[in-house]
CSV table of C-alpha atoms in Angstrom, one decimal:
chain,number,residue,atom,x,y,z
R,1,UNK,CA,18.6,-22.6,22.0
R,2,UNK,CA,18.2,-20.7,25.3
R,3,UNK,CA,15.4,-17.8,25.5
R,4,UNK,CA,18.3,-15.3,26.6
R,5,UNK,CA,19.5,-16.5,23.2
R,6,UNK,CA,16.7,-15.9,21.4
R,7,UNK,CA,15.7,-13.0,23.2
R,8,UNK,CA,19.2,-11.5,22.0
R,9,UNK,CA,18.7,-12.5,18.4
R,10,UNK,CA,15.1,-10.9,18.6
R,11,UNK,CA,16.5,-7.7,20.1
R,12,UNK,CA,19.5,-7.6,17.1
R,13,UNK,CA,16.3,-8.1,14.6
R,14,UNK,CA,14.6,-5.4,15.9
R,15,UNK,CA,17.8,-2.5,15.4
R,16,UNK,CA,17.9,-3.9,12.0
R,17,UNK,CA,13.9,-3.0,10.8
R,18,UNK,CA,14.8,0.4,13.0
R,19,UNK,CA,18.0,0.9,11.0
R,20,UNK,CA,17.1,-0.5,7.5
R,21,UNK,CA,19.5,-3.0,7.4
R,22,UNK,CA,19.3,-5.7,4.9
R,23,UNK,CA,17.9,-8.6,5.5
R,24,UNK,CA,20.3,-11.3,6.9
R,25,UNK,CA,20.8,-15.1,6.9
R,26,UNK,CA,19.9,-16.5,10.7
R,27,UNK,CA,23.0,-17.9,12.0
R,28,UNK,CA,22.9,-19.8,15.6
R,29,UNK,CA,26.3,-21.0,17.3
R,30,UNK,CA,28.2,-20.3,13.5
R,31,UNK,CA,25.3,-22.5,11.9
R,32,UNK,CA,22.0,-22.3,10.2
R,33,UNK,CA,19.1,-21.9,12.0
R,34,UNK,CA,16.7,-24.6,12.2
R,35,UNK,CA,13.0,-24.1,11.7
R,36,UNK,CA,12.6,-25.2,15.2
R,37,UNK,CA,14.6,-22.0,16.1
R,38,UNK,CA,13.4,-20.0,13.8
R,39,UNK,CA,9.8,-20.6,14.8
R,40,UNK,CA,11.2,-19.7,18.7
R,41,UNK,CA,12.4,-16.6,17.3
R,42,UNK,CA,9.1,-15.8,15.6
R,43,UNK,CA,7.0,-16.5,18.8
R,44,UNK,CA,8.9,-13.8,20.5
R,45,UNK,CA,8.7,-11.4,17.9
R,46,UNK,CA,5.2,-12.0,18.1
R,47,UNK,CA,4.7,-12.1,22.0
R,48,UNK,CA,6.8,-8.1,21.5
R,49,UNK,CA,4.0,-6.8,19.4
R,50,UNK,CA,1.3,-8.2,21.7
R,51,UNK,CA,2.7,-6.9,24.2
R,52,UNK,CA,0.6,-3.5,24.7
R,53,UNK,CA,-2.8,-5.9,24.5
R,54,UNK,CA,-4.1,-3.9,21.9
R,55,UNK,CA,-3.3,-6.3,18.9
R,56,UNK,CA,-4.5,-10.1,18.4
R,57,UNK,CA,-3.4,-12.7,15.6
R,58,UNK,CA,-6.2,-12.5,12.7
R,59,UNK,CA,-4.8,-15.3,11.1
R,60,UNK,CA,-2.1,-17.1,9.2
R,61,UNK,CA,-0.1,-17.1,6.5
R,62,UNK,CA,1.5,-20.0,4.5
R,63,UNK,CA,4.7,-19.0,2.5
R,64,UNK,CA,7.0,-21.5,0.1
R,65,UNK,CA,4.4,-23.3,-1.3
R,66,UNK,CA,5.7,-24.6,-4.8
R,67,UNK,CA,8.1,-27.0,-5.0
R,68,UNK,CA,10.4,-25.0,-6.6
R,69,UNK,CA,10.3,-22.6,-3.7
R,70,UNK,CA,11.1,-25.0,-1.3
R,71,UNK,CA,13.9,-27.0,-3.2
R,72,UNK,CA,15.6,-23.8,-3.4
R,73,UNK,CA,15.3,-23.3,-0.1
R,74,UNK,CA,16.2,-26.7,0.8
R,75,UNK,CA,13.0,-27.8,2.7
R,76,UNK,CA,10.3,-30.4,1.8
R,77,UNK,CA,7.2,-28.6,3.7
R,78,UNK,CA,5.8,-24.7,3.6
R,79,UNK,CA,6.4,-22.5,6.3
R,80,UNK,CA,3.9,-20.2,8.2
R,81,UNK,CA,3.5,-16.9,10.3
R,82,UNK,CA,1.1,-14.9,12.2
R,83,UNK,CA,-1.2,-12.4,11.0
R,84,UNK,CA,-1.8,-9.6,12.7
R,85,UNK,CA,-5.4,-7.8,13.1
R,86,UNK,CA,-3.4,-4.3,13.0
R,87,UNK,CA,-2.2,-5.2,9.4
R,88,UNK,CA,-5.4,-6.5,8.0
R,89,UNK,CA,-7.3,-3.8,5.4
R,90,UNK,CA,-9.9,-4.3,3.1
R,91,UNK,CA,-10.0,-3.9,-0.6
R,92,UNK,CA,-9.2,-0.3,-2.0
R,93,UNK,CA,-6.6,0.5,0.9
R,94,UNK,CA,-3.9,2.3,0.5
R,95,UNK,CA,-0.4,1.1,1.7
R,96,UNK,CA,2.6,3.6,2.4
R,97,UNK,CA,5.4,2.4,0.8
R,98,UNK,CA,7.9,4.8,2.9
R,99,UNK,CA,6.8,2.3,5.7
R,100,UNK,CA,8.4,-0.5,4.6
R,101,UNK,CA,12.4,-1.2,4.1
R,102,UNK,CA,11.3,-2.9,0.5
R,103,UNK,CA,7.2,-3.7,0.3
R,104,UNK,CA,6.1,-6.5,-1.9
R,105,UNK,CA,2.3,-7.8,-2.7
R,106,UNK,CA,1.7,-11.5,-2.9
R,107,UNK,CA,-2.2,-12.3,-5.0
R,108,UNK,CA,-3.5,-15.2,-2.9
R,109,UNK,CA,-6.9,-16.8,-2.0
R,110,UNK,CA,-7.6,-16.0,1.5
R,111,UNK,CA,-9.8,-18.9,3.6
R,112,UNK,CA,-11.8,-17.8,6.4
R,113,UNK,CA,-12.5,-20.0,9.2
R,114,UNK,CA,-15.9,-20.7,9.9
R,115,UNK,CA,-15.4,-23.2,13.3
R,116,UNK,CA,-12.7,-24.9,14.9
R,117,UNK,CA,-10.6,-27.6,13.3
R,118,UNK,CA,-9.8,-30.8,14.9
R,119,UNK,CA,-7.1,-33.2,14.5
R,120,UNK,CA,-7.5,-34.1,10.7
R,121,UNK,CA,-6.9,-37.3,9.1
R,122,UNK,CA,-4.1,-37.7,6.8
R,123,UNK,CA,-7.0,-39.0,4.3
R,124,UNK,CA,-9.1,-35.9,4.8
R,125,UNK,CA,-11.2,-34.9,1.7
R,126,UNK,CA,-11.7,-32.1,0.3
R,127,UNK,CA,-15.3,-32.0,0.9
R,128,UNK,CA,-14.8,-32.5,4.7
R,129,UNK,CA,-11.6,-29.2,4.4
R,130,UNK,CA,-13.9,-27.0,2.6
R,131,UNK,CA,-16.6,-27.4,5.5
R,132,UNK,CA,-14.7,-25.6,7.9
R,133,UNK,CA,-14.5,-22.8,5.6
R,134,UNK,CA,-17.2,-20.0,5.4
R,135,UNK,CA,-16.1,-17.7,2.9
R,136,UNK,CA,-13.1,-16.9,0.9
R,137,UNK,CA,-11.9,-13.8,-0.8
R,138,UNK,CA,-9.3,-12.9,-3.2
R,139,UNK,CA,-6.7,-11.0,-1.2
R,140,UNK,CA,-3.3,-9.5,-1.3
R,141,UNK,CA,-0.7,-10.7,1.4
R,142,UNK,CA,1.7,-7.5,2.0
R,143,UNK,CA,5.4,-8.7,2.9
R,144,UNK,CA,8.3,-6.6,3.6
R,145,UNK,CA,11.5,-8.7,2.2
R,146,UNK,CA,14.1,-6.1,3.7
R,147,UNK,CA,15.7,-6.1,0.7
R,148,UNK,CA,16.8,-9.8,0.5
R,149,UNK,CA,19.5,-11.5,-1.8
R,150,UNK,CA,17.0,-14.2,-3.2
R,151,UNK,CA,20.4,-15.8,-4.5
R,152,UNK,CA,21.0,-16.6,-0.9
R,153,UNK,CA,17.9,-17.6,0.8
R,154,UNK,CA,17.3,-20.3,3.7
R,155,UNK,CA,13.4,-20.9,5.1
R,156,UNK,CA,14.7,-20.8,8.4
R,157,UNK,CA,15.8,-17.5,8.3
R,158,UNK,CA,12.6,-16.2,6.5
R,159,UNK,CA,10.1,-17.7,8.9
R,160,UNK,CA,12.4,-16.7,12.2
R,161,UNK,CA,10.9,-13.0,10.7
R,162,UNK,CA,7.2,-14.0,10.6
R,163,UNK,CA,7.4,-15.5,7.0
R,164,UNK,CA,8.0,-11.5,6.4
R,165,UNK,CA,4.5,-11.2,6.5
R,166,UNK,CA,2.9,-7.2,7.3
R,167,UNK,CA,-0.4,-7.8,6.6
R,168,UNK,CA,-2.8,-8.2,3.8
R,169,UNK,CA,-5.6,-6.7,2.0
R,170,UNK,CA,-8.8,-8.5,1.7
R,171,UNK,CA,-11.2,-8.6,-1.2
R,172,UNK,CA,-15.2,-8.8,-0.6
R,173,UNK,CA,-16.3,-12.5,1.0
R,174,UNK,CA,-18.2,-14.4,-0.5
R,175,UNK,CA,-19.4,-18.1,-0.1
R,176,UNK,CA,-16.8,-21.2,-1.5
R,177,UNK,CA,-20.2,-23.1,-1.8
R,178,UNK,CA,-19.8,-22.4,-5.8
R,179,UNK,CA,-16.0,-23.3,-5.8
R,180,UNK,CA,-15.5,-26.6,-5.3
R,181,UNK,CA,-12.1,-27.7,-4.3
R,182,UNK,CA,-10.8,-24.1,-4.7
R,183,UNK,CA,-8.3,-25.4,-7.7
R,184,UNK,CA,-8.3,-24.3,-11.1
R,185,UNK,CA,-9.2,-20.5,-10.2
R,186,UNK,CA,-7.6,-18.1,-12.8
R,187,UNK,CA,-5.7,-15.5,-11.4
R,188,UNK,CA,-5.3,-12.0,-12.8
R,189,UNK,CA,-2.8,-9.3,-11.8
R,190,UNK,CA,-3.4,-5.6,-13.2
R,191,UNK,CA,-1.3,-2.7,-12.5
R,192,UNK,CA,-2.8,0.5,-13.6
R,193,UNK,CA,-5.4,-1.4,-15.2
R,194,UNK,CA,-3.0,-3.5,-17.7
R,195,UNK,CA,-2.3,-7.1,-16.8
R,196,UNK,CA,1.3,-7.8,-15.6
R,197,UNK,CA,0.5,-11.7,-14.7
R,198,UNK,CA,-1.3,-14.8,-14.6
R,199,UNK,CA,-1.8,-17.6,-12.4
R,200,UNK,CA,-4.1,-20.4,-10.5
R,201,UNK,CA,-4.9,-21.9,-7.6
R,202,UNK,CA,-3.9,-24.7,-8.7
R,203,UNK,CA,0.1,-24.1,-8.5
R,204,UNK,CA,0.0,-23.6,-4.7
R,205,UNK,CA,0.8,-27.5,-4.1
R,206,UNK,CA,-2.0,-29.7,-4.3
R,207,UNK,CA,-4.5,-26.8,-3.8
R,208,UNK,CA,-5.5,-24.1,-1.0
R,209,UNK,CA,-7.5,-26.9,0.8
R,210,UNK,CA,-3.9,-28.7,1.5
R,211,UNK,CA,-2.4,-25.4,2.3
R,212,UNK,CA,-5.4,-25.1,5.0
R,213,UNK,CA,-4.6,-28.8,6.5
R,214,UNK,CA,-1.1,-28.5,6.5
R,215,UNK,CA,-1.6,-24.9,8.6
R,216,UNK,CA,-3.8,-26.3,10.8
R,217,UNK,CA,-1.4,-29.2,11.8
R,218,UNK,CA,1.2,-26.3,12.2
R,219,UNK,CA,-1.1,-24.7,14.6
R,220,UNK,CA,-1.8,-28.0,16.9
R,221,UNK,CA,1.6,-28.5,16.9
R,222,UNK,CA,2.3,-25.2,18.2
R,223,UNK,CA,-0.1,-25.2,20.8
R,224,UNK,CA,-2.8,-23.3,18.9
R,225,UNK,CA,-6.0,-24.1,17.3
R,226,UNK,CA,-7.2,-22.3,14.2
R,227,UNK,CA,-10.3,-20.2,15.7
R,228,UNK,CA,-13.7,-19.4,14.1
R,229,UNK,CA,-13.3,-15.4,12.5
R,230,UNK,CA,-9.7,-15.8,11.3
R,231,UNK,CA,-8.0,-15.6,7.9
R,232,UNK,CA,-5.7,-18.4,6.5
R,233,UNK,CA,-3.8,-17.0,4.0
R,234,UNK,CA,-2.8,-19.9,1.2
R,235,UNK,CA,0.1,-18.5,-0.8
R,236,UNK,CA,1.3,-16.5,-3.8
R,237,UNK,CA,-0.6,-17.6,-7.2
R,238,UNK,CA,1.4,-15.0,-8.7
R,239,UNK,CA,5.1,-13.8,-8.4
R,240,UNK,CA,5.8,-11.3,-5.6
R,241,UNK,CA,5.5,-7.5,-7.4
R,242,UNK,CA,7.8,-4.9,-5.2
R,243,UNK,CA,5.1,-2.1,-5.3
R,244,UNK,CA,5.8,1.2,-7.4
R,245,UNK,CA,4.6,4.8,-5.6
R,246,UNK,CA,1.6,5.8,-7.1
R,247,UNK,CA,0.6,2.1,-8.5
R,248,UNK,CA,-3.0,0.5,-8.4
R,249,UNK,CA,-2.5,-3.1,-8.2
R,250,UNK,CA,-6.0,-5.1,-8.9
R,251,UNK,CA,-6.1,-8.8,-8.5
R,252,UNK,CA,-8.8,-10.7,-9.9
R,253,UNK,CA,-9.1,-14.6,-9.1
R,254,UNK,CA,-12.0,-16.3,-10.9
R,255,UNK,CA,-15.2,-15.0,-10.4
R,256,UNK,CA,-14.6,-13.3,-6.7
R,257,UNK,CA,-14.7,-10.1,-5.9
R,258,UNK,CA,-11.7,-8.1,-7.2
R,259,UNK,CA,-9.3,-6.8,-4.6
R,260,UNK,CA,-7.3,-3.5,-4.8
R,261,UNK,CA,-5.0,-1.6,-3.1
R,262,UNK,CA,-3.2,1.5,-4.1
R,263,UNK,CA,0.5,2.6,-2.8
R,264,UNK,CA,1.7,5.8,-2.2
């Protein structure tokens, strides 16, 4: 695929988030994108909204991470996007719904990056993952599906548009030191103070700790390098809720630190 091509396709996206059209199956040359592409188109969305040098990328995000997700999707891996420091908020923000074509909230554990990661072994442990990890936080990722037909749904298509990720709200860090692997972490999802949900850690493949080596291939193969500071979000322990006006959602994942974030 040609940039002029991609930098067409990226242009077409960009009328479509200013005129609220649906979201819309990636086609290139009459046939399916593949995540190669896709991940081209991404990088120039992303370059765009660098542009003005008064953003940076905070982090990452890992999307499709149960098997059934990506069977559906006909893929055998996750797929990732970019985080942006604008879109980051801490716990009791609130999130304008009226900004988003259809605004969704994923409850995740969020890993933060305490040095740089080097080439990892395929027989990595745990024990050597969690040591480049220096706090962790329960955390909402904030996505904005435009309105998607989930009866038609290709990865390609959803990572070309940053793995729809818009942000995410973080809960108070605290150490992993009392976590262990990070599996087996009960999740919690309130709305308005009655629970809506359950979940664990657990379901997001083998465990956030895979989700963090698999991301930080991703990120060596692109040419990047996770950095000290930023936030590796590990995917949705819970079903994505399309937030309500007015609603308090409050996730709670074992014993961390609640996270909330009220729409309006």
């Amino acid at each position: 695929m040609h940039a002029d091509q991609v930098r067409a396709i990226v242009d077409g996206f960009e009328a479509h988030v200013r005129n609220r059209t649906r979201f819309q199956l990636y086609r290139i040359d009459n046939r399916p994108a593949t995540l190669d592409e896709a991940y081209a188109i991404q990088s120039e969305i992303l370059t765009r909204a660098l542009r003005s040098g008064t953003d940076s990328v905070a982090g990452y995000k890992v999307g499709l991470t149960t098997g059934k997700m990506q069977q559906f999707c006909g893929v055998n891996e996750p797929i990732a996007g970019r985080i942006l420091k604008s879109g980051v908020h801490r716990s009791g923000a609130t999130v304008r719904k009226s900004d988003f074509h259809r605004l969704g909230i994923e409850s995740e554990l969020a890993l933060h990056i305490g040095k740089e990661i080097p080439a990892l072994r395929p027989d990595t442990s745990a024990q050597e993952l969690i040591g480049y990890v220096d706090a962790i936080a329960a955390a909402f990722e904030v996505i904005d599906d435009r309105d998607a037909d989930y009866a038609h749904l290709e990865a390609s298509s959803i990572a070309a548009e940053n793995s729809w990720n818009r942000g995410m709200v973080l809960g108070e860090p605290v150490s992993p030191a009392a976590f262990g692997d990070l599996r087996e972490l009960e999740g919690r999802l309130l709305v308005n103070g009655t629970q809506v949900a359950t979940g664990s850690s657990s379901d997001v493949l083998s465990g956030p700790l895979f989700i963090l080596a698999w991301i930080a291939g991703f990120a060596r193969a692109s040419g990047e390098a996770l950095r000290p500071g930023q936030w590796i979000m590990t995917g949705s322990i819970i079903p994505t809720k399309f937030a309500v006006e007015g609603d308090t959602y409050t996730f709670q994942l074992g014993s961390l630190p609640a996270v909330t974030v009220r729409i309006r």
